[in-house]
mmCIF file of C-alpha atoms in Angstrom:
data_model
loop_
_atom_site.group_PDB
_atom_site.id
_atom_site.type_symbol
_atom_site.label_atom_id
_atom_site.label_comp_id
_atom_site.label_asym_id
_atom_site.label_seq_id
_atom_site.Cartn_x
_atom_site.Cartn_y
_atom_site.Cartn_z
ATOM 1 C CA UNK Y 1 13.020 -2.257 12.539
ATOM 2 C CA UNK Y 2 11.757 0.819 9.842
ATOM 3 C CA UNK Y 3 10.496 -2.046 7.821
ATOM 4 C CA UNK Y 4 8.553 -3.806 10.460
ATOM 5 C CA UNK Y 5 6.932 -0.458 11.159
ATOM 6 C CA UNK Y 6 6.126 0.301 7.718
ATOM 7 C CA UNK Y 7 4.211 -2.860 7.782
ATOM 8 C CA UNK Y 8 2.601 -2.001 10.621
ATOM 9 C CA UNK Y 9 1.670 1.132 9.213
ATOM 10 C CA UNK Y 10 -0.054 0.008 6.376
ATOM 11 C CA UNK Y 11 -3.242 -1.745 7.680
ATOM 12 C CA UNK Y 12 -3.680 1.237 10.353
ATOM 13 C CA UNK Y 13 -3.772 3.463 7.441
ATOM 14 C CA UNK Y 14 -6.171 1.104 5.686
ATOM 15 C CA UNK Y 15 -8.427 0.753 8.646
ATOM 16 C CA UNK Y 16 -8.394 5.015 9.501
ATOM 17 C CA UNK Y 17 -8.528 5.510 5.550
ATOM 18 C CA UNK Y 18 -11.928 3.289 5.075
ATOM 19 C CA UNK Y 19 -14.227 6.012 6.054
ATOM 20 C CA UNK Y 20 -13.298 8.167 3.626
ATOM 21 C CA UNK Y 21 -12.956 5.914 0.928
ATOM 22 C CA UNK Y 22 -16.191 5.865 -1.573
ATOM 23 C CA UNK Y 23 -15.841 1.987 -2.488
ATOM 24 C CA UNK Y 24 -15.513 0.904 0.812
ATOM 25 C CA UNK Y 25 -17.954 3.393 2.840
ATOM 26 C CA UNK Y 26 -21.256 2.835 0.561
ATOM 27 C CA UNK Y 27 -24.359 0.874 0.346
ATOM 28 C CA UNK Y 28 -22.800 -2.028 -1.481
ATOM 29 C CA UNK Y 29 -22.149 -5.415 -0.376
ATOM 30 C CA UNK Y 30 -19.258 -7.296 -0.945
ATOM 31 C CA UNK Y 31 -19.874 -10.892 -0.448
ATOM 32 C CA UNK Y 32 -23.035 -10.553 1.016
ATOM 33 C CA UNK Y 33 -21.813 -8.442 3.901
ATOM 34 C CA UNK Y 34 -21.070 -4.282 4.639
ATOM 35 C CA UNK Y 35 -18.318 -3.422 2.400
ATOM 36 C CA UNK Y 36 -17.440 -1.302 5.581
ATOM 37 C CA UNK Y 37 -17.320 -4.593 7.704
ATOM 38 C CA UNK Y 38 -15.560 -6.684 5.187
ATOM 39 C CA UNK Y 39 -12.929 -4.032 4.817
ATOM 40 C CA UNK Y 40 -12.339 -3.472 8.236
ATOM 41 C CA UNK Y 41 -12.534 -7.245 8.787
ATOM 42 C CA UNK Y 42 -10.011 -7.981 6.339
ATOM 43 C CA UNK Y 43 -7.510 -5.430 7.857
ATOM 44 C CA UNK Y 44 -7.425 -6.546 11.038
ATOM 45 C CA UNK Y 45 -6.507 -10.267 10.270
ATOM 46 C CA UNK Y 46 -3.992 -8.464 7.922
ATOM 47 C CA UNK Y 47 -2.866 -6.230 10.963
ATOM 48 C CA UNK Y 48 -2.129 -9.527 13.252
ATOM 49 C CA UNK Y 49 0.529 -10.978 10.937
ATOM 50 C CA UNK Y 50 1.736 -7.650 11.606
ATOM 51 C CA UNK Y 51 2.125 -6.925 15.020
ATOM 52 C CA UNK Y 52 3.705 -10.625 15.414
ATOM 53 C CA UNK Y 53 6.512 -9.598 12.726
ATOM 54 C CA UNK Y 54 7.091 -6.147 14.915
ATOM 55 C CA UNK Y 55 7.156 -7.750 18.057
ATOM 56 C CA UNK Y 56 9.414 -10.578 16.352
ATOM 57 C CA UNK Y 57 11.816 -8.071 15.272
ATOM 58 C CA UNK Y 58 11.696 -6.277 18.701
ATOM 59 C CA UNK Y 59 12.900 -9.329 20.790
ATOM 60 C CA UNK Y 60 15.709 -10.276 18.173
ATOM 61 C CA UNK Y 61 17.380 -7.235 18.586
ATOM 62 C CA UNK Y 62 16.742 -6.884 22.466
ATOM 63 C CA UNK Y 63 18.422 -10.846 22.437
ATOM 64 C CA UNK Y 64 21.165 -9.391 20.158
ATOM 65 C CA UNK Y 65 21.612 -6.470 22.422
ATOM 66 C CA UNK Y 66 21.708 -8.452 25.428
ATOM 67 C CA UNK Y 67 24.014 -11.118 24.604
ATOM 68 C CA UNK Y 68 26.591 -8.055 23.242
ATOM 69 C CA UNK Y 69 26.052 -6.836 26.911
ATOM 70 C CA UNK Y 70 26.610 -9.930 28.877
ATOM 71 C CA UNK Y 71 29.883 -10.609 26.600
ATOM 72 C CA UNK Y 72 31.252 -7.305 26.311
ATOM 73 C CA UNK Y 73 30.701 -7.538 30.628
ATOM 74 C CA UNK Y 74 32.291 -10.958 30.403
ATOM 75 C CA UNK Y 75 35.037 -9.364 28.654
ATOM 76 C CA UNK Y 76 35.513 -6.695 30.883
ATOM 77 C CA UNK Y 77 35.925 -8.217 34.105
ATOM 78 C CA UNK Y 78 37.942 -11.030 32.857
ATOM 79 C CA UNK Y 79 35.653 -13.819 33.369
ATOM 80 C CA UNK Y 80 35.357 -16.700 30.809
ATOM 81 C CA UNK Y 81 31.692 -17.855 29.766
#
């Protein structure tokens, strides 16, 4: 799970960073468009892939954790599954 958030935790920095960063917050244009808007743009279809490999991660190990639950229970009462 550290890893998933550290990937997460690259585009927000990116996106809160581009303010304050002189090649992105300027009166160029990078492909014809804001460099601001391109930037941000970029980020946020980076930040998607993102949030899908977090969330990924976060239902594995709540399906781990509950089938350790349910057998450990299984195991405790006796009962066979």
């Amino acid at each position: 799970m550290p890893l998933a958030l550290t990937l997460l935790a690259v585009p927000v920095v990116a996106l809160l960073a581009a303010v304050w960063l002189p090649f992105v917050n300027g009166p160029q244009l990078w492909l014809g468009l804001p460099s601001l808007l391109v930037w941000s743009v970029g980020w946020v279809l980076a930040l998607t892939p993102a949030l899908a490999y977090v969330e990924r991660c976060r239902n594995a190990t709540a399906t781990a954790t509950a089938t350790a639950t349910a057998a450990a229970t299984a195991a405790a009462t006796g009962e066979e599954r």
